CSV table of C-alpha atoms in Angstrom, one decimal:
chain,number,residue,atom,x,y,z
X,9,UNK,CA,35.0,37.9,35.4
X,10,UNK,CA,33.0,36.9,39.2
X,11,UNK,CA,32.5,33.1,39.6
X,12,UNK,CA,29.1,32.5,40.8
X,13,UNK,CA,30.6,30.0,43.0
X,14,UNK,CA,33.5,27.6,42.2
X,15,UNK,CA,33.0,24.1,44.2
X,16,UNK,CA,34.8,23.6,47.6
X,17,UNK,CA,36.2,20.0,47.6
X,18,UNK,CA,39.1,18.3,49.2
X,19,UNK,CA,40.1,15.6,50.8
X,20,UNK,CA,37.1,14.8,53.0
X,21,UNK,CA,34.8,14.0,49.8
X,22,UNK,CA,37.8,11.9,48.6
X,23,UNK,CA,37.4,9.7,51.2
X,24,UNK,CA,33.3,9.6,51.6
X,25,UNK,CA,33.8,9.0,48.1
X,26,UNK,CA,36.2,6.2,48.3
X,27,UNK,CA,34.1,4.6,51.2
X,28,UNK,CA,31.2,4.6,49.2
X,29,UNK,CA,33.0,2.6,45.9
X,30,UNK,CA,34.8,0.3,48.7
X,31,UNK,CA,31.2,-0.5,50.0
X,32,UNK,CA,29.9,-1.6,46.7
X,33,UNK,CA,26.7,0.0,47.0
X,34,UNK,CA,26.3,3.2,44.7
X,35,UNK,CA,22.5,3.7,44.5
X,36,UNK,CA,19.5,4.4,47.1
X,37,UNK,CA,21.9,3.4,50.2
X,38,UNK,CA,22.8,4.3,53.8
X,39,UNK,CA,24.2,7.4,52.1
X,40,UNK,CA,21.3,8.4,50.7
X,41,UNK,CA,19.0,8.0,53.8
X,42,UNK,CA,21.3,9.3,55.6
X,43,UNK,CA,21.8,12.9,53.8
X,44,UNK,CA,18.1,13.6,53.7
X,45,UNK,CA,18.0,13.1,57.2
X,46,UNK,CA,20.7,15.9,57.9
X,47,UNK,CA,19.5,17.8,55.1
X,48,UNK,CA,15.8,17.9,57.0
X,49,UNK,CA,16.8,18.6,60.3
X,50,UNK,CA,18.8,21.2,59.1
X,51,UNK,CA,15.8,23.2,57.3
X,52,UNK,CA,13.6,22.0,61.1
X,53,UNK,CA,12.2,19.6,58.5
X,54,UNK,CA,10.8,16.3,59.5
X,55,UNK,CA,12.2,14.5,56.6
X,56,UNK,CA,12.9,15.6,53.1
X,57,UNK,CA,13.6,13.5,49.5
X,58,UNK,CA,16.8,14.0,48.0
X,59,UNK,CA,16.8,13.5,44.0
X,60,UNK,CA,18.9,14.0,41.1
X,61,UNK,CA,18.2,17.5,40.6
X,62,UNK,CA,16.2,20.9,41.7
X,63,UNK,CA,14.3,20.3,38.3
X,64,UNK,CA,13.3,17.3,39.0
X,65,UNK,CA,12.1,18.5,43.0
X,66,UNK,CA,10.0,20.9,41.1
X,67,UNK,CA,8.7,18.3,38.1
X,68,UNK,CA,8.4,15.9,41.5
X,69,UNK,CA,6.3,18.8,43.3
X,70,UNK,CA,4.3,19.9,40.4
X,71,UNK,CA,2.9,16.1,39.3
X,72,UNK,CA,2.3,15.2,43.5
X,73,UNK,CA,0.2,18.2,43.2
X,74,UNK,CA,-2.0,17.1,40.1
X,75,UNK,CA,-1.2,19.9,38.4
X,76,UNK,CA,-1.4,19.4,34.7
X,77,UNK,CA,-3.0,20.3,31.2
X,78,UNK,CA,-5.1,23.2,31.4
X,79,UNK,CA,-3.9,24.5,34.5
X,80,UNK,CA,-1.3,28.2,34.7
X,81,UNK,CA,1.6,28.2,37.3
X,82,UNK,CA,2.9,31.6,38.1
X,83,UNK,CA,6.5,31.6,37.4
X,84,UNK,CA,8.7,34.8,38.1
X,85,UNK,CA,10.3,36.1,35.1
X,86,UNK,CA,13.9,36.4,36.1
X,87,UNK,CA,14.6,32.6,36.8
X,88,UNK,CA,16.9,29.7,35.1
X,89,UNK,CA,14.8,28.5,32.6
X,90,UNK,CA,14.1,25.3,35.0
X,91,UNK,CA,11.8,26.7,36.9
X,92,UNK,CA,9.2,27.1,33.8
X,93,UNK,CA,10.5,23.8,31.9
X,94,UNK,CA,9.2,22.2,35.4
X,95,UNK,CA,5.5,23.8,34.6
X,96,UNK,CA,5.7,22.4,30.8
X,97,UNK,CA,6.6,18.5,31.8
X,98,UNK,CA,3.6,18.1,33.4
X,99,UNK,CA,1.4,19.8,30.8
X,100,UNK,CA,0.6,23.0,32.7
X,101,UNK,CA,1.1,26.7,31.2
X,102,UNK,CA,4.1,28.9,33.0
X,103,UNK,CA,2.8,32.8,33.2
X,104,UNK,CA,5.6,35.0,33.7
X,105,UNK,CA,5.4,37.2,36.3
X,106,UNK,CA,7.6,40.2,36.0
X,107,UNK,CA,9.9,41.1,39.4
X,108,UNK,CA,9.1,44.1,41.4
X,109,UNK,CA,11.8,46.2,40.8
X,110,UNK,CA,15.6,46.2,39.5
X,111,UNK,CA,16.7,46.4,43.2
X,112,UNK,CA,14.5,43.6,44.3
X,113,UNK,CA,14.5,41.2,41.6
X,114,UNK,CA,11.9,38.8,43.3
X,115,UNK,CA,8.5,38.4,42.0
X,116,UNK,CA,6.4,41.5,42.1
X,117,UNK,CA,2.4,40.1,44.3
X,118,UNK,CA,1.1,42.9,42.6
X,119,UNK,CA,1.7,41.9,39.0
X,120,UNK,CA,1.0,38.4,40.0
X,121,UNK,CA,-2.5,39.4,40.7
X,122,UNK,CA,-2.7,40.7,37.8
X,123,UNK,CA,-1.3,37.7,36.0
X,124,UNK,CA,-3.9,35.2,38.1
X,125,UNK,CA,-7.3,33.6,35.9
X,126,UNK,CA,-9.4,31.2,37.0
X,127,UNK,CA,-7.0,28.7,35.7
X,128,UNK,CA,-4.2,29.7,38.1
X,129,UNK,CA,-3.6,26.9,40.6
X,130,UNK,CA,-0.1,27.3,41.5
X,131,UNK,CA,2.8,30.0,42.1
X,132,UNK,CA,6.3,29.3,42.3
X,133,UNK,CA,8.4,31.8,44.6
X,134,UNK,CA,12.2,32.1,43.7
X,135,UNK,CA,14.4,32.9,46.5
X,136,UNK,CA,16.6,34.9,44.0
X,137,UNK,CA,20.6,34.7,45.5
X,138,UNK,CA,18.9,33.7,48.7
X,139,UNK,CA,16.6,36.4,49.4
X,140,UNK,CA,13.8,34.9,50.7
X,141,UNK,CA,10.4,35.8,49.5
X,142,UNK,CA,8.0,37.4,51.7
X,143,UNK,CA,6.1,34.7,53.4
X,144,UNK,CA,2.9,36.5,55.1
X,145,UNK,CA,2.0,38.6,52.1
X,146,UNK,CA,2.2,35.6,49.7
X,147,UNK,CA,0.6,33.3,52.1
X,148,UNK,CA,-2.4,35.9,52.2
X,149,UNK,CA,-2.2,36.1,48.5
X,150,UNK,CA,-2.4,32.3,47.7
X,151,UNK,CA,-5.4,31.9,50.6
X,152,UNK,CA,-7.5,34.7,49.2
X,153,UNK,CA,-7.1,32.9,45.8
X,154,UNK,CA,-7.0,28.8,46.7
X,155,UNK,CA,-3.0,28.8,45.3
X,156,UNK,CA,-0.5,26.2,46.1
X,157,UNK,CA,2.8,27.7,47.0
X,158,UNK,CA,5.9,25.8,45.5
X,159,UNK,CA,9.2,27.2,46.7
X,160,UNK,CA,12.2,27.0,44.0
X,161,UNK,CA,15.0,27.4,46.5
X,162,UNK,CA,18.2,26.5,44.3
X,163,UNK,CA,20.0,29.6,45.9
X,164,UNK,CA,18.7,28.7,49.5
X,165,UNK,CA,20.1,26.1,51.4
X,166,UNK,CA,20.1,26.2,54.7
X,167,UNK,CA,18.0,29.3,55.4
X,168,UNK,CA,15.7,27.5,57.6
X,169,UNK,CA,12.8,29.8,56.8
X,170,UNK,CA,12.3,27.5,53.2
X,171,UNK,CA,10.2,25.1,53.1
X,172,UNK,CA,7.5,26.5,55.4
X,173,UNK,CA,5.6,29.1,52.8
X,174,UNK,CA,3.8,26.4,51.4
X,175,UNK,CA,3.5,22.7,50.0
X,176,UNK,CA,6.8,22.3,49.2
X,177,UNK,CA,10.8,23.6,48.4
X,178,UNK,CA,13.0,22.3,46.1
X,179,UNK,CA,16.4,22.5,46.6
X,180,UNK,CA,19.6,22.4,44.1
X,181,UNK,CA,23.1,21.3,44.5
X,182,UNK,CA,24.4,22.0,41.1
X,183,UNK,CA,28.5,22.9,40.8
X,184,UNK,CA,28.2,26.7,41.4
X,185,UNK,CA,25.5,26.6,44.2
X,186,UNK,CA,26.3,26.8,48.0
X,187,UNK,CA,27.0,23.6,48.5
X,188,UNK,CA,27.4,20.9,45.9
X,189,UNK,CA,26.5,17.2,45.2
X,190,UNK,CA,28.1,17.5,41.3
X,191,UNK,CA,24.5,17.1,40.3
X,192,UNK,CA,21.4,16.7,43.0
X,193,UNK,CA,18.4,18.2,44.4
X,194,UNK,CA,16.2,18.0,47.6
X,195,UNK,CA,12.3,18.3,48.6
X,196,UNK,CA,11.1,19.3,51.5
X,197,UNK,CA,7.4,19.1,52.2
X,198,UNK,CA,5.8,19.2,55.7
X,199,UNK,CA,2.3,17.1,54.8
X,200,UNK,CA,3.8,13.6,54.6
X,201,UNK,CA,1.5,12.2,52.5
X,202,UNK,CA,2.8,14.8,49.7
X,203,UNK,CA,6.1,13.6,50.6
X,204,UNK,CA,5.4,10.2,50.1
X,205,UNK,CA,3.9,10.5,47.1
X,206,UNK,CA,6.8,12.4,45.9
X,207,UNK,CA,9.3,9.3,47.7
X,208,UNK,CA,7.5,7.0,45.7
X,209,UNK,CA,7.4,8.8,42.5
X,210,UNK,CA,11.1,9.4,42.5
X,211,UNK,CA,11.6,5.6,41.6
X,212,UNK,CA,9.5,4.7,38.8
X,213,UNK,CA,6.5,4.3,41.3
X,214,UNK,CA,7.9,1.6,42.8
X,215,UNK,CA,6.3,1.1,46.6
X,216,UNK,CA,10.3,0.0,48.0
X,217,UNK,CA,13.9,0.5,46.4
X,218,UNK,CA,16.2,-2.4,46.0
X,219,UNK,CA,17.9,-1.4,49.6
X,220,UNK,CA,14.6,-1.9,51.4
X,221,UNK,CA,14.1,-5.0,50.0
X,222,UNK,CA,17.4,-6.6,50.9
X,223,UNK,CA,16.9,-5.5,54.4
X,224,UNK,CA,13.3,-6.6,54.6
X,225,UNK,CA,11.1,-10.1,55.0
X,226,UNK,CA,9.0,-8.7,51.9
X,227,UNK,CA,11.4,-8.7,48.6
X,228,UNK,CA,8.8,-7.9,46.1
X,229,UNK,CA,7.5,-4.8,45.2
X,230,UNK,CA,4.5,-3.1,43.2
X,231,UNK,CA,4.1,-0.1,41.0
X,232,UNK,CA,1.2,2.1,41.9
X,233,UNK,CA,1.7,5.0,40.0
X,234,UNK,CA,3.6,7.1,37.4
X,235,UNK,CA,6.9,7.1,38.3
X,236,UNK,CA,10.0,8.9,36.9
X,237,UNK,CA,14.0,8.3,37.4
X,238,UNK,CA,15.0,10.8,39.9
X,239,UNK,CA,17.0,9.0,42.7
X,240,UNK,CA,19.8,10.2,43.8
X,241,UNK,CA,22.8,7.7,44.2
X,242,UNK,CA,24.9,6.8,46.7
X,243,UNK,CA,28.4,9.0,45.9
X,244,UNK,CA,26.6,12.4,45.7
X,245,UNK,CA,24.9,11.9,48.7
X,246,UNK,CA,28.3,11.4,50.4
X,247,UNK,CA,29.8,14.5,49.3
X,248,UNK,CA,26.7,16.0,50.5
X,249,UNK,CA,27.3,14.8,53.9
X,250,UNK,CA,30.8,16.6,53.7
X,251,UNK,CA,29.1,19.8,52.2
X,252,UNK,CA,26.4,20.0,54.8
X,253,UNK,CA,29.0,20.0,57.4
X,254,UNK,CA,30.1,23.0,56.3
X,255,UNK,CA,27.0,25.1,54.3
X,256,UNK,CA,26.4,27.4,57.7
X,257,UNK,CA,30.1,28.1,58.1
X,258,UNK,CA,29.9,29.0,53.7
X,259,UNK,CA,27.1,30.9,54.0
X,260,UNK,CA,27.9,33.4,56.8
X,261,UNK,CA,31.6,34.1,54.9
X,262,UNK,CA,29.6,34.8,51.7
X,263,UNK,CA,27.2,37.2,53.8
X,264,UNK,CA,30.6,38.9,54.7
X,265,UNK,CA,31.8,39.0,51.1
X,266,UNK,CA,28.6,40.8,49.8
X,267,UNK,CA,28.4,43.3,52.7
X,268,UNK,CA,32.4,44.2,51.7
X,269,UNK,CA,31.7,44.4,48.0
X,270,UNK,CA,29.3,46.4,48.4
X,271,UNK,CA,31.0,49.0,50.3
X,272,UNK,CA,34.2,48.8,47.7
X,273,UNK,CA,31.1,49.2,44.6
X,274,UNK,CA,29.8,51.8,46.8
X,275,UNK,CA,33.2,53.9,47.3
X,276,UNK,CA,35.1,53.2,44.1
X,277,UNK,CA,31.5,52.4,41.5
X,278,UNK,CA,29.2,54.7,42.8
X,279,UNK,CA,27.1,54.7,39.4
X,280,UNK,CA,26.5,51.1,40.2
X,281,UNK,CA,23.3,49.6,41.7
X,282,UNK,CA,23.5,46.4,43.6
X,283,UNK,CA,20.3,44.7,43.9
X,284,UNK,CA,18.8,43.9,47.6
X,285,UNK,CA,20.3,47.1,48.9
């Protein structure tokens, strides 16, 4: 049996790990800040808001939308089950949306126009293993029909394309993706009020976190909206900063991987399809 992906850690993480517990600050730190700042300018992003997990960036994305009761999101239907779960927390219905074909298992515009009602106020584009969607003809497709475009990028880090199809990417950094944080997840969004809102909402709603109010002349703090518990602490955003380091350098040794098993399925499988061919 293929791994997906087994985790690359060593000693580096160790010690961002043990610099982190020798600090004794674990939550909404230096660390934190710090990571979504390299995460962003990695994606040409001016900031981004790192969480506790890709379904949460997409529950974070969906509620900073409005999108609730009543509403249908277009979800494909060859995704982790995430993607839809995301579409039921805040009340809204997930339509499946089947792919185009077995060879390109991304989500097929032409069955998601089909799919689209007058209660249709989002879509949710997949990059499947990291092959992006296709940006104009979706663009097109949710101006012509007043759609919101929500990215679900678990398999895409660091393809700086994501995060400019629409109002915002979410980003995973679960064990067997690209790069890991253990558990942890990202948003990028380019209006920065729907980033804020999304900031905000990450801790309960509160207007600062405990770290901004130790360094600040105004200790207090108010909650303004619904909030949920989706920070991201201080030790996975340290391996993260380790990971990031080295996500390009990953990702161009996988490219070479796939482009060599496909020539050995090719010469010694020839009954085998490989998808994205």
């Amino acid at each position: 049996m293929l791994l997906v992906s087994a985790p690359i850690l060593g000693v580096p993480e160790k010690t961002a790990l043990s610099k982190v517990i020798d600090s004794g600050w674990l939550t909404m730190g230096e660390q934190v800040k710090a990571f979504e700042e390299a995460f962003a300018n990695m994606h040409g992003a001016q900031d981004c808001v790192a969480v506790s997990s890709c379904t949460a960036a997409l529950h974070l994305i969906l509620h900073a939308l409005g999108i609730g009761p009543g509403d249908e999101v277009l979800v494909p239907s060859m995704t982790f089950v995430a993607t839809a779960n995301a579409v039921l927390y805040v009340g809204a219905t997930p339509v499946f949306v089947d792919i185009e074909s077995a060879d390109v298992p991304l989500m097929s515009i032409v069955e998601a126009e089909a799919r689209c009602t007058a209660r249709t106020k989002a879509v949710i584009l997949v990059h499947f293993a990291g092959y992006l969607a296709n940006r104009e003809e979706w663009q097109k497709f949710a101006r012509a029909r007043g759609l919101q475009i929500i990215e679900d990028a678990a398999h895409a880090p660091g393809l700086k394309e994501v995060g400019t199809f629409g109002a915002a990417a979410a980003f995973s950094f679960y064990g067997n993706k690209n790069m890991t944080t253990a558990e942890g997840g990202a948003v990028i969004a380019r209006d920065p009020k729907l980033l804020e809102t999304i900031r905000q909402a990450r801790g309960h709603g509160m207007t600062t976190g405990t770290h901004q109010r130790l360094n600040s002349r105004t200790p207090q703090y108010d909650v303004t909206m619904l909030g949920f518990n989706y920070r991201m602490d201080e030790m996975r955003a340290a391996i993260g900063l380790v990971q990031l380091q080295n996500l390009q350098e990953w990702n161009e040794i996988r490219r070479i991987l796939v482009m060599l098993y496909r020539r050995l399925i090719a010469k010694h499988c020839p009954a085998v399809t490989v998808p994205f061919h």
